[in-house]
Amino acid sequence: MNTTRSLSVLSRMLVREKCFLPLGAPLHTSSRNFTSSDSMPEFPSQGKANTVIRIVPQQEAWIVEWFGQYSKTLGPGLHFLVPFVHRIPYWHSLKECAIEIPQQSAITLDNVQLNLDGVLYVKIVDPYNASYGVEDPGYAVVQLAQTTMRSEVGKIALDTVFKEREQLNVAIVESINKAAEPWGMVCLRYEIRNMNMPAKVQEAMQMQVEAERRKRAAILESEGKRDAAINVAEGEKKAKILASEAEQQERVNLATGQAEAILREAQARQKALNAVADALNKAGGADAASLLVAEKYVKAFSELAKVNNTVLLPTEMGSVGSFVTQAMTIYKQITSAAGEAAPGAKNGGRGKQPPSS
């Protein structure tokens, strides 16, 4: 009971002296915007006054010393300290902090000078090492980021810097984390913000880009002409093939038609000859055939007389009767010769056998 009354009296005294803010009073906060190389956060921040009762805000860590020696780290909440014995030399914000990296020059692998700046995102994970591991963690991590960026840029060529910016950022973060681990800090990410190069190099790159575009345009134009020529040639080739196939098909069709016509004509001639043969074998067929031959013989000479030509004829051909007589004689000779050849054909083509002696 006496202890509670003593604490109440001490609290009223501290409030009267304006050394301690009651629980209901708002805490004073300050925001920092890093826009230049001079505005960097202080790691660690300045110490706090020991007012016996202290409230540590969320995401903050306070370092407490006991007669100048590290005693403990205060987390968020209400804490009681012994005056003149406990001291709060450092306090840290455990939030992620953005640090602007000043512009600096770096030389690439192909000896091109670049001016780069960026933003480094760090976070304190070990307040003890951040307080006692290094004198000024903020300054140390900025210097480390600058040297690491120069080292990593020197390993790659200029074109690679633009193409692989993300890989470059990752390499810088890994290098910073290896060195910043004893300082109680971790680098979450690093972003290269601006890349500036000499004017001559920029002009040369612009000329290179324009030349590359002209080259690409020429290549595309030539490819277009080539494709057009190929298409025209393919079209002509297909047209010639189709024309030749059409001509071939036409010839095949014509030959097929001619063959069919010849076959039909031969069949018709065969039928006619069969009919003539059947007619000749009948009674009076020979006389009819003689008459038909005589008619055709006379008709041929009559057609010959219509043409203005000089034709030498035998003397016995002067009358129609002689024409008919001669035609009948020729037919009978042909008929008798055919009759004599028929028995020879039946005997194997040997003709008549002479009588044996």
mmCIF file with all atom_site columns, C-alpha atoms in Angstrom, residues 221-237:
data_model
loop_
_atom_site.group_PDB
_atom_site.id
_atom_site.type_symbol
_atom_site.label_atom_id
_atom_site.label_alt_id
_atom_site.label_comp_id
_atom_site.label_asym_id
_atom_site.label_entity_id
_atom_site.label_seq_id
_atom_site.pdbx_PDB_ins_code
_atom_site.Cartn_x
_atom_site.Cartn_y
_atom_site.Cartn_z
_atom_site.occupancy
_atom_site.B_iso_or_equiv
_atom_site.pdbx_formal_charge
_atom_site.auth_seq_id
_atom_site.auth_comp_id
_atom_site.auth_asym_id
_atom_site.auth_atom_id
_atom_site.pdbx_PDB_model_num
ATOM 1  C CA . GLU A 1 221 ? 11.713 -5.328  -96.695  1.00 0.00 ? 221 GLU A CA 1
ATOM 2  C CA . SER A 1 222 ? 14.031 -7.900  -98.292  1.00 0.00 ? 222 SER A CA 1
ATOM 3  C CA . GLU A 1 223 ? 12.131 -10.720 -96.622  1.00 0.00 ? 223 GLU A CA 1
ATOM 4  C CA . GLY A 1 224 ? 8.899  -9.258  -97.962  1.00 0.00 ? 224 GLY A CA 1
ATOM 5  C CA . LYS A 1 225 ? 10.293 -9.106  -101.511 1.00 0.00 ? 225 LYS A CA 1
ATOM 6  C CA . ARG A 1 226 ? 11.649 -12.627 -101.182 1.00 0.00 ? 226 ARG A CA 1
ATOM 7  C CA . ASP A 1 227 ? 8.326  -13.950 -99.965  1.00 0.00 ? 227 ASP A CA 1
ATOM 8  C CA . ALA A 1 228 ? 6.530  -12.120 -102.767 1.00 0.00 ? 228 ALA A CA 1
ATOM 9  C CA . ALA A 1 229 ? 8.895  -13.598 -105.391 1.00 0.00 ? 229 ALA A CA 1
ATOM 10 C CA . ILE A 1 230 ? 8.479  -17.053 -103.883 1.00 0.00 ? 230 ILE A CA 1
ATOM 11 C CA . ASN A 1 231 ? 4.723  -16.681 -103.937 1.00 0.00 ? 231 ASN A CA 1
ATOM 12 C CA . VAL A 1 232 ? 4.776  -15.559 -107.580 1.00 0.00 ? 232 VAL A CA 1
ATOM 13 C CA . ALA A 1 233 ? 7.070  -18.448 -108.539 1.00 0.00 ? 233 ALA A CA 1
ATOM 14 C CA . GLU A 1 234 ? 4.909  -20.910 -106.649 1.00 0.00 ? 234 GLU A CA 1
ATOM 15 C CA . GLY A 1 235 ? 1.833  -19.542 -108.403 1.00 0.00 ? 235 GLY A CA 1
ATOM 16 C CA . GLU A 1 236 ? 3.446  -19.839 -111.845 1.00 0.00 ? 236 GLU A CA 1
ATOM 17 C CA . LYS A 1 237 ? 4.661  -23.334 -111.015 1.00 0.00 ? 237 LYS A CA 1
#
